[in-house]
Each structure stands twice: as structure tokens, then as C-alpha cells.
GROMACS .gro file of C-alpha atoms in nm:
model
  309
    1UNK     CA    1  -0.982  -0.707  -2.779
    2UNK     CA    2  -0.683  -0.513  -2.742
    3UNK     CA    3  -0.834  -0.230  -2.502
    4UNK     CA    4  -0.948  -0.525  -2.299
    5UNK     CA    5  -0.594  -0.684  -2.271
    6UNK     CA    6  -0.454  -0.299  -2.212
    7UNK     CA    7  -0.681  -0.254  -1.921
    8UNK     CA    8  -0.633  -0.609  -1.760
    9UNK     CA    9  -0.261  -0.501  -1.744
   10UNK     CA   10  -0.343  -0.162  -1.624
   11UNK     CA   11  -0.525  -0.351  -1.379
   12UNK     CA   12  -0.295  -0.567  -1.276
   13UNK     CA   13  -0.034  -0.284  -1.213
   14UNK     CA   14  -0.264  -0.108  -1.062
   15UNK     CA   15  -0.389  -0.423  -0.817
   16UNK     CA   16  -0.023  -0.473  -0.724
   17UNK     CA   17   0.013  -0.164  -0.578
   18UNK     CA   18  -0.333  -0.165  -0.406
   19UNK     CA   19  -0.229  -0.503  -0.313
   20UNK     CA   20   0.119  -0.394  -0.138
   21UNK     CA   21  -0.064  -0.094   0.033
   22UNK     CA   22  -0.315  -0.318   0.152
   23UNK     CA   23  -0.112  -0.583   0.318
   24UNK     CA   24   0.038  -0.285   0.596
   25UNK     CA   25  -0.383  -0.289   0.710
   26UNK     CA   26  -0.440  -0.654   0.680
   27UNK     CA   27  -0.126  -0.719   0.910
   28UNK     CA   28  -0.185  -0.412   1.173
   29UNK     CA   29  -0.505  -0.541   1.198
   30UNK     CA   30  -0.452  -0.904   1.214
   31UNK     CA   31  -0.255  -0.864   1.519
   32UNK     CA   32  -0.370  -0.547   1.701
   33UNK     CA   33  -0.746  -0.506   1.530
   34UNK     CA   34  -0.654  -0.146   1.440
   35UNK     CA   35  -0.729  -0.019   1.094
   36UNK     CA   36  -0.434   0.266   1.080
   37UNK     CA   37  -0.552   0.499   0.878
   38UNK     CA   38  -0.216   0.709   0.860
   39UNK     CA   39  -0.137   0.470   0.629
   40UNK     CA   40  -0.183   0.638   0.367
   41UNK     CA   41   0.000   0.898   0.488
   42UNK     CA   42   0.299   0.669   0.547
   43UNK     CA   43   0.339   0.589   0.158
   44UNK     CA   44   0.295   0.967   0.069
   45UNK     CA   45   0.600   1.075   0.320
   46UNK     CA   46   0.811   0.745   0.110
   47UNK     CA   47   0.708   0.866  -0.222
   48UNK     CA   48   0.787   1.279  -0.166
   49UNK     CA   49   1.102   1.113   0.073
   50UNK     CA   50   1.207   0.947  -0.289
   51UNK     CA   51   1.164   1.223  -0.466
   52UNK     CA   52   1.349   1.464  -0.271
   53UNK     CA   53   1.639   1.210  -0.282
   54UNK     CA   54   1.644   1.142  -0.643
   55UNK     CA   55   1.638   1.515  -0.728
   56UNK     CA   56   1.970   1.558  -0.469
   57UNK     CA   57   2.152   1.257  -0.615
   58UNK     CA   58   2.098   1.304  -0.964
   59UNK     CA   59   2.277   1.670  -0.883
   60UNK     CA   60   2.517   1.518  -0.678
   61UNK     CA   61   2.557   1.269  -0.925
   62UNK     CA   62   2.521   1.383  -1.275
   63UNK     CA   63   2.664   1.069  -1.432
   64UNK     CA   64   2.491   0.766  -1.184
   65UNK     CA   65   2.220   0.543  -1.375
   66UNK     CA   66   1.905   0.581  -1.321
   67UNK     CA   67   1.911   0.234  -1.176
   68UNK     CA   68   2.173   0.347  -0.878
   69UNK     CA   69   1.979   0.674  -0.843
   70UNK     CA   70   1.629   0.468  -0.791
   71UNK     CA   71   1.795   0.208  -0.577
   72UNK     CA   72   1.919   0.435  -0.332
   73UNK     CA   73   1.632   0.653  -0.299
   74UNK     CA   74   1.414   0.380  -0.253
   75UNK     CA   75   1.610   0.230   0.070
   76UNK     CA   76   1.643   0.597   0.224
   77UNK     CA   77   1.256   0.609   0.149
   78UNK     CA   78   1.181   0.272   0.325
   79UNK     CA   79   1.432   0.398   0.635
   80UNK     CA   80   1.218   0.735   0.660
   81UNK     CA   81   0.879   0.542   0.601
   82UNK     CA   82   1.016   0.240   0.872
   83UNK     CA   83   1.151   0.537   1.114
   84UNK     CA   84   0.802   0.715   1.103
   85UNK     CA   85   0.546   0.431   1.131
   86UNK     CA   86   0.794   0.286   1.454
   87UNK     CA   87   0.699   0.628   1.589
   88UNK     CA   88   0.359   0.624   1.530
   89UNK     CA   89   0.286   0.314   1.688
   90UNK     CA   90   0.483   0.391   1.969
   91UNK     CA   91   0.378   0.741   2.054
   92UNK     CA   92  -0.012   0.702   1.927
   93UNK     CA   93  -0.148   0.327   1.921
   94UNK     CA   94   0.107   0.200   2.153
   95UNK     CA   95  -0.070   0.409   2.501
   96UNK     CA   96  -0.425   0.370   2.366
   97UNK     CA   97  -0.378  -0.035   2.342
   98UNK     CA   98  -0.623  -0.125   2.602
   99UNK     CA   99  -0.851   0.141   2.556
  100UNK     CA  100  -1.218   0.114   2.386
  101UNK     CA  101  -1.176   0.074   1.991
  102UNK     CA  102  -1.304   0.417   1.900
  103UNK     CA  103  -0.971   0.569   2.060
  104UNK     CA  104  -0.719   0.451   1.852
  105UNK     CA  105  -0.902   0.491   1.541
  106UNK     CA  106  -0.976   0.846   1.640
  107UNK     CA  107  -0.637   0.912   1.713
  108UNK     CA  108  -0.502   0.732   1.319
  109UNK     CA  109  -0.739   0.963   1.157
  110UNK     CA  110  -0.605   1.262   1.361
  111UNK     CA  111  -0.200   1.134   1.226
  112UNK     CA  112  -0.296   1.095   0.874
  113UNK     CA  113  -0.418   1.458   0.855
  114UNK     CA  114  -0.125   1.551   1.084
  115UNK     CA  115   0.127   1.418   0.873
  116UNK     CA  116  -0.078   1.581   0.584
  117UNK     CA  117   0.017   1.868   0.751
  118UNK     CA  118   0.349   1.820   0.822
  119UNK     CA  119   0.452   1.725   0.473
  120UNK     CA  120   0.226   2.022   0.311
  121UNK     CA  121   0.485   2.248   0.493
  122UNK     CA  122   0.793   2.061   0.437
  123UNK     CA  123   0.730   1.966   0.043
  124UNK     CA  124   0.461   2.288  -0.058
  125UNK     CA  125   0.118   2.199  -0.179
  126UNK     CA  126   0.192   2.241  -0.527
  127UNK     CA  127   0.226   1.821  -0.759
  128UNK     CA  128   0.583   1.765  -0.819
  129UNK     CA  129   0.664   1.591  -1.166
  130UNK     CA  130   0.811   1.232  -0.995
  131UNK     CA  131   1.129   1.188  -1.271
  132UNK     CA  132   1.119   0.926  -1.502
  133UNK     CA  133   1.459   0.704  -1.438
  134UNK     CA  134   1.392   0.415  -1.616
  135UNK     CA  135   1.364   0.354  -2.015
  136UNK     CA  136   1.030   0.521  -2.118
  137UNK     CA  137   0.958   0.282  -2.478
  138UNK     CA  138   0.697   0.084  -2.407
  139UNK     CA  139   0.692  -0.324  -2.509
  140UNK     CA  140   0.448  -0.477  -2.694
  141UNK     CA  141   0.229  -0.753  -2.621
  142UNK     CA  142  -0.074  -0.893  -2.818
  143UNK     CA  143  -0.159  -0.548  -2.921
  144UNK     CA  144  -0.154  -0.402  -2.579
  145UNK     CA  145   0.142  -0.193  -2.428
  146UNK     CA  146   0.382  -0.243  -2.101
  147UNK     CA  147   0.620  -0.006  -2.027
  148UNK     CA  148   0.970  -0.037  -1.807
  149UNK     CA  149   0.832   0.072  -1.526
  150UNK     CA  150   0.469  -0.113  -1.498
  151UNK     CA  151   0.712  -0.436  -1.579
  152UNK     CA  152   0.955  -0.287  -1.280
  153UNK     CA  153   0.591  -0.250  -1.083
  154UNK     CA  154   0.471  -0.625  -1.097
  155UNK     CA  155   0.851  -0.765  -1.081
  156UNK     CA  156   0.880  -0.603  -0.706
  157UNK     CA  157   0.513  -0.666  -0.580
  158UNK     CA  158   0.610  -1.009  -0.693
  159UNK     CA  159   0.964  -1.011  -0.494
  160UNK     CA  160   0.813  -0.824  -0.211
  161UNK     CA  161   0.505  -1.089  -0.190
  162UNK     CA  162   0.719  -1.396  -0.181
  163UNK     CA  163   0.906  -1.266   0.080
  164UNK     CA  164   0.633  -1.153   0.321
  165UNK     CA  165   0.482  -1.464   0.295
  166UNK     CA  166   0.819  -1.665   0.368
  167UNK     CA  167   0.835  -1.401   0.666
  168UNK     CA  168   0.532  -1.507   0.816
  169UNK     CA  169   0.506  -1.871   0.733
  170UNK     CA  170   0.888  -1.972   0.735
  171UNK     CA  171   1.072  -1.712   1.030
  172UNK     CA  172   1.096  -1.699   1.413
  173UNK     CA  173   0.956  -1.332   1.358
  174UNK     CA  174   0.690  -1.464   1.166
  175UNK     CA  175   0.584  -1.740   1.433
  176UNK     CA  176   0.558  -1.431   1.693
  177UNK     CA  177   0.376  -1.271   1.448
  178UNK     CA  178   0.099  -1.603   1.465
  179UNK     CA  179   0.118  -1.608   1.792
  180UNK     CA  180   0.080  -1.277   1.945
  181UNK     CA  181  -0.241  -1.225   1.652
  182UNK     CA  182  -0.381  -1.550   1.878
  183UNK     CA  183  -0.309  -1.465   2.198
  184UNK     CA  184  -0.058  -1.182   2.321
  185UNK     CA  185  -0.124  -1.292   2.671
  186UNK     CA  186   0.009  -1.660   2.642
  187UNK     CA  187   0.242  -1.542   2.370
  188UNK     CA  188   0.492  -1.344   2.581
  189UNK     CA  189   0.425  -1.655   2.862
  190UNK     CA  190   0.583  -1.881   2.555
  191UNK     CA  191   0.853  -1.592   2.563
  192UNK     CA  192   0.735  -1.370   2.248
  193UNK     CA  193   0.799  -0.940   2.302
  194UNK     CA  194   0.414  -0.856   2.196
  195UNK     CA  195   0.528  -0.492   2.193
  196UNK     CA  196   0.849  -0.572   1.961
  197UNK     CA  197   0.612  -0.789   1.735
  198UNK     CA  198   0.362  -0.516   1.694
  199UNK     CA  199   0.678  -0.239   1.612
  200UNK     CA  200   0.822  -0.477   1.353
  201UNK     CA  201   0.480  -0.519   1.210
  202UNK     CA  202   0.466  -0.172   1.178
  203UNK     CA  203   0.802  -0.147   1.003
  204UNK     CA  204   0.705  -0.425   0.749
  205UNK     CA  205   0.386  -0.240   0.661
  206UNK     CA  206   0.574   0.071   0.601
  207UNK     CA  207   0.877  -0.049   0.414
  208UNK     CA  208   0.579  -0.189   0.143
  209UNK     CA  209   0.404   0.127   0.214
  210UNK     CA  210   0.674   0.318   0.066
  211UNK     CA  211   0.780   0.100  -0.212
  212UNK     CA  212   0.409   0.116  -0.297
  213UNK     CA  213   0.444   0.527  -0.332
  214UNK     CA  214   0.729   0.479  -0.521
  215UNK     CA  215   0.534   0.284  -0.777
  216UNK     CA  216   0.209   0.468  -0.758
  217UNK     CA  217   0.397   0.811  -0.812
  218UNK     CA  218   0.620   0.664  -1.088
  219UNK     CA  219   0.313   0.540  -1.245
  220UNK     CA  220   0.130   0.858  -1.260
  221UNK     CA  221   0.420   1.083  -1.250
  222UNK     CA  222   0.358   1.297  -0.973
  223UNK     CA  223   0.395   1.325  -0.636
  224UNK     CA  224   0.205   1.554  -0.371
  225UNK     CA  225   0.075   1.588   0.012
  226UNK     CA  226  -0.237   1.436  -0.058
  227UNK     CA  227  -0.159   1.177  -0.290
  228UNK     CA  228  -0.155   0.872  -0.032
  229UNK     CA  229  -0.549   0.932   0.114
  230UNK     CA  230  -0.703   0.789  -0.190
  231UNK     CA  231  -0.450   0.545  -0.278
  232UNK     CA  232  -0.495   0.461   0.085
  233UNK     CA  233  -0.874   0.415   0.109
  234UNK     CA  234  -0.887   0.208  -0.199
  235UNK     CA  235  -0.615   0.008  -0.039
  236UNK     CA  236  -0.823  -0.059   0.283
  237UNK     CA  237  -1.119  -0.166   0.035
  238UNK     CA  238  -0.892  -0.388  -0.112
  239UNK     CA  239  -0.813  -0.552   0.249
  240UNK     CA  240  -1.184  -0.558   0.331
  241UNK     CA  241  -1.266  -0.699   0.013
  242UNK     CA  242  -0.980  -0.988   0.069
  243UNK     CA  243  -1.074  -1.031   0.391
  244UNK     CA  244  -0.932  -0.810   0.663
  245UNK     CA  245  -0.644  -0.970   0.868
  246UNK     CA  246  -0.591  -1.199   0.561
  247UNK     CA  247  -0.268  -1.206   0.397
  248UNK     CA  248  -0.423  -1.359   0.074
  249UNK     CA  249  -0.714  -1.175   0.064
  250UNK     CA  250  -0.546  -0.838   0.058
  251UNK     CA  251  -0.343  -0.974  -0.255
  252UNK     CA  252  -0.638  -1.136  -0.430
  253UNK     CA  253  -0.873  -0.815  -0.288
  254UNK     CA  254  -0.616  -0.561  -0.465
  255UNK     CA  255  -0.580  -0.720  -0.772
  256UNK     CA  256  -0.942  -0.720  -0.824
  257UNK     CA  257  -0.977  -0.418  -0.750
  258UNK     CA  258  -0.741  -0.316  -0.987
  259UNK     CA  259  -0.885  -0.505  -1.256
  260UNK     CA  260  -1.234  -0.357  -1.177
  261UNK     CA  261  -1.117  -0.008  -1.206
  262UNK     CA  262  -0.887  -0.074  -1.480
  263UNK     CA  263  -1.160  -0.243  -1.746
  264UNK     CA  264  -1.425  -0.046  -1.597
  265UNK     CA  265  -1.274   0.291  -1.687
  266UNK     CA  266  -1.221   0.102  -2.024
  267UNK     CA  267  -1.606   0.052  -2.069
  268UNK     CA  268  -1.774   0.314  -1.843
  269UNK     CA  269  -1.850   0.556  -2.128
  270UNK     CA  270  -2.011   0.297  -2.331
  271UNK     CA  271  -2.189   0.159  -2.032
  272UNK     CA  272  -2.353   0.470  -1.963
  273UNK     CA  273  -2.357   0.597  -2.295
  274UNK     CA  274  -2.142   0.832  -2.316
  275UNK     CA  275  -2.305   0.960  -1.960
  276UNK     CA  276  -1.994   0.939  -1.754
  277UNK     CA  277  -1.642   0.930  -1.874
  278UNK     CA  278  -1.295   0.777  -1.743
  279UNK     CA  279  -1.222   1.057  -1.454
  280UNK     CA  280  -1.545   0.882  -1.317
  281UNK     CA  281  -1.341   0.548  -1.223
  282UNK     CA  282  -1.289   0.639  -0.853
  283UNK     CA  283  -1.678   0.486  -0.810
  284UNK     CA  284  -1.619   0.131  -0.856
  285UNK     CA  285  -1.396   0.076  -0.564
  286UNK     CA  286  -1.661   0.228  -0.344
  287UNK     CA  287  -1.957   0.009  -0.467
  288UNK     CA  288  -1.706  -0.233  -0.393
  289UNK     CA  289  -1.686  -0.186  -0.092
  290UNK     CA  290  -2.085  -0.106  -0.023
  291UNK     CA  291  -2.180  -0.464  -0.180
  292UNK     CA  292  -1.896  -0.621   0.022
  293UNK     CA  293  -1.954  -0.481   0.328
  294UNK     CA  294  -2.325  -0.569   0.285
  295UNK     CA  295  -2.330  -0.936   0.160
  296UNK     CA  296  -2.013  -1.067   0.300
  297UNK     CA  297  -1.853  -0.845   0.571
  298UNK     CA  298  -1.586  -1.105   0.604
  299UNK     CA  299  -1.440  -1.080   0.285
  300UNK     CA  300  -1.378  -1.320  -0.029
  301UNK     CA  301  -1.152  -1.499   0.200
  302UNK     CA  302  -1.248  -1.371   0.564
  303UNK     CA  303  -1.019  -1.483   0.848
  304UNK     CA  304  -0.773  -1.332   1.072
  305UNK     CA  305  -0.374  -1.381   1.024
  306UNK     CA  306  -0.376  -1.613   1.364
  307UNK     CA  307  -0.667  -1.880   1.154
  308UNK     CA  308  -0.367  -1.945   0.961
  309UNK     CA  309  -0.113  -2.075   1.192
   0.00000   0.00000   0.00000
């Protein structure tokens, strides 16, 4: 019983994060029908951006708390991830808008290796251990174990959920938002700036994107060029699991997901026995996916952002 309650929490951390990472697809797409998959990318470049600040402030700053330290790093992160992702759009998506599909999606899978790339020169290939800022003793509960920073983990997702959704149900922004997923034609008629929409969508999705490689590489402890592609395909099975272009179903499609890979790599070994162990976990999100994709396409809770309004 207790390595089924440790795994639902490791499954729950884990599903916040998925879930964070998986709202910047559901809202690109719900308003522009482009799966960006630089995304990825875009929480890798917040999570090495973090950890180059942290290391520079806590030798600037022998004596700050680790509380400071991770506070500040984690808004120049968000700036960097917000600055980037603006670009992106603008320079890649924004001139292939009207062309066929295939273009733009082309062009995302071109970025993420490009930014790859880019931080593979600026960072070095090699992991970097992420420091540990936070209290490290883990709490107690039922027989299971939390530490600081999985608490830390489902606190933000929390914060950062209830805001997004206040955003987009409760804000003039988030009205545009509704609107210019319906109909960007008739939107900017009713005076809504389609292309200022779309830029601050992009923002949004990267400021979570980068919390979300905050978490992921304080989680694991490391952080490295590569470490946002599989992070970021999960993610993207999260959203498709949800429901693509569904706020909810990205949340509710990354917990699950979480929770599936969590208990599963709990039980794999004795469901195979003894056949495949732990490192094997990576599976489950992909048969996921396959089953998804081929019994409900749509998602647990298919619909775009714009059914909502």
C-alpha cells in the first residue's frame, strides 16, 4: 500500500508538470491550430537559463536564501523563455500563417532542433547537476514520502492553474483570446489585435514552459540540451489525451499521464515478471497516445478553447 500511495504522488508531481507543459500546446493550438513543437525546446532554454542564473547569484551572493536565489532566477528564466517564444512566433509561424498546415509544422520541428543547437553550443553537451536550494528532508505521509520541492512543484502548478484559467475566463485578454480561437476575421472587426493575441499566447505558454523546466530539472536534478524533447512529447500526449485546444483536458490529460507512468513504473517488473524494469516507463505514455489517437482522436474531453466561450 505504501508504494502505491508513493507512486500516486510521484504521479501527481509528475502530471503537474506534464500538465503545465501541456497547456503552452493546448492554447497555441486552440487559437492558431499549430502544434509548436519547439516547445520543448522553450522549457529547456528556461531550465539551463535558471541554472546559469542561480550558479552567478549564489557567487554573487554567497549569503542570499535559497528562496531569493530561486525567485530571481525563475523570473529572469520566464523573461528569456517569454523573449524567445515572442520571437519565434514572429519570425517562424507568424509569415507561414496562411500557408498549407504542413509548413508551419515543418518549420517548429526545424526550431526545436535549432534551438537544440543553439543551446548545445552555448551550455556544452555535457548534464549539469541543477542545485538543490530548497530543504532536502523529505515529509511523511501515510507511509509514503514528499519532499520540499515536489510540495513547492504542486503548490505552483496549482497557483499557475488558477490563474490561467481566471486569464481566460475572467480578463479582456482572455475574451480576445475566445474570440480570435472563433473567428480572427470578425474578431479584429469587434476591434481585437489577432496578431497581439497570438504573441501574448505565446508568452503565456512560455512563461509555464519555463516554470515547468524549472520543476522538471529540480525534480531530477539535472539539466541538459536535450532534456525538454521528451518532457515535451509526453507533454503533447498529455494535450491530445485531454483533448487538444482544451484547457481542462491538458490538466486532467497530464495528470493521468503522470499517474500512469508513475504506478506503472511501480508495477512494471511484476507485470512482466521481472521482464522489463523501471527505465522501461517511457512506454506507457506512447500506448497512450496509440489507444487515444485510435479510439477517441478528440480526447477525454475533445473541444477547442473557442467551444468554451
Amino acid at each position: 500500500m505504501e508504494i502505491l500511495l508513493q507512486q500516486i504522488i510521484n504521479g501527481l508531481v509528475l502530471g503537474s508538470m506534464y500538465a503545465l507543459i501541456a497547456l503552452g500546446y493546448t492554447m497555441v493550438y486552440g487559437i492558431i491550430q499549430l502544434i509548436n513543437f519547439a516547445h520543448g525546446e522553450v522549457l529547456m532554454i528556461g531550465a539551463l537559463t535558471s541554472w546559469s542564473c542561480i550558479g552567478m547569484m549564489q557567487a554573487a551572493m554567497p549569503g542570499a536564501p535559497g528562496w531569493l536565489i530561486l525567485l530571481l532566477a525563475t523570473i529572469i528564466a520566464c523573461v528569456v523563455a517569454a523573449t524567445l517564444n515572442f520571437t519565434i512566433e514572429k519570425v517562424a509561424y507568424r509569415p507561414l500563417r496562411n500557408s498549407p498546415r504542413l509548413a508551419p509544422l515543418i518549420t517548429a520541428i526545424g526550431m526545436s532542433i535549432l534551438l537544440q543547437t543553439l543551446a548545445m553550443i552555448i551550455w556544452k553537451p555535457n548534464y549539469k547537476p541543477y542545485p538543490t536550494l530548497l530543504p532536502s528532508t523529505p515529509f511523511q505521509v501515510g507511509g509514503a514520502f514528499i519532499t520540499p520541492t515536489q510540495i513547492l512543484i504542486l503548490g505552483v502548478t496549482a497557483v499557475a492553474l488558477a490563474s490561467l484559467v481566471y486569464l481566460v475566463n475572467h480578463t479582456n485578454l482572455g475574451r480576445a483570446m475566445r474570440a480570435t480561437a472563433e473567428n480572427p476575421r470578425v474578431a479584429s472587426l469587434m476591434g481585437v489585435k489577432p496578431d497581439m493575441v497570438i504573441s501574448a499566447t505565446f508568452i503565456i505558454g512560455a512563461v509555464l514552459a519555463a516554470i515547468a523546466g524549472m520543476m522538471y530539472a529540480s525534480n531530477y536534478g539535472t539539466a541538459q540540451h536535450t532534456m525538454g524533447f521528451l518532457p515535451g512529447l509526453k507533454a503533447f500526449t498529455a494535450a491530445v489525451f485531454g483533448g487538444i485546444g482544451n484547457l481542462a483536458g491538458a490538466v486532467v490529460g497530464g495528470i493521468l499521464l503522470g499517474l500512469i507512468e508513475a504506478i506503472g513504473s511501480g508495477y512494471i517488473g511484476t507485470l512482466t515478471g521481472g521482464l522489463l524494469g523501471s527505465h522501461y516507463t517511457d512506454i506507457f505514455a506512447f500506448i497512450v497516445l496509440i489507444i487515444i489517437l485510435t479510439l477517441r482522436p478528440s480526447g477525454l474531453l475533445g473541444e477547442r478553447v473557442a467551444d468554451r466561450a
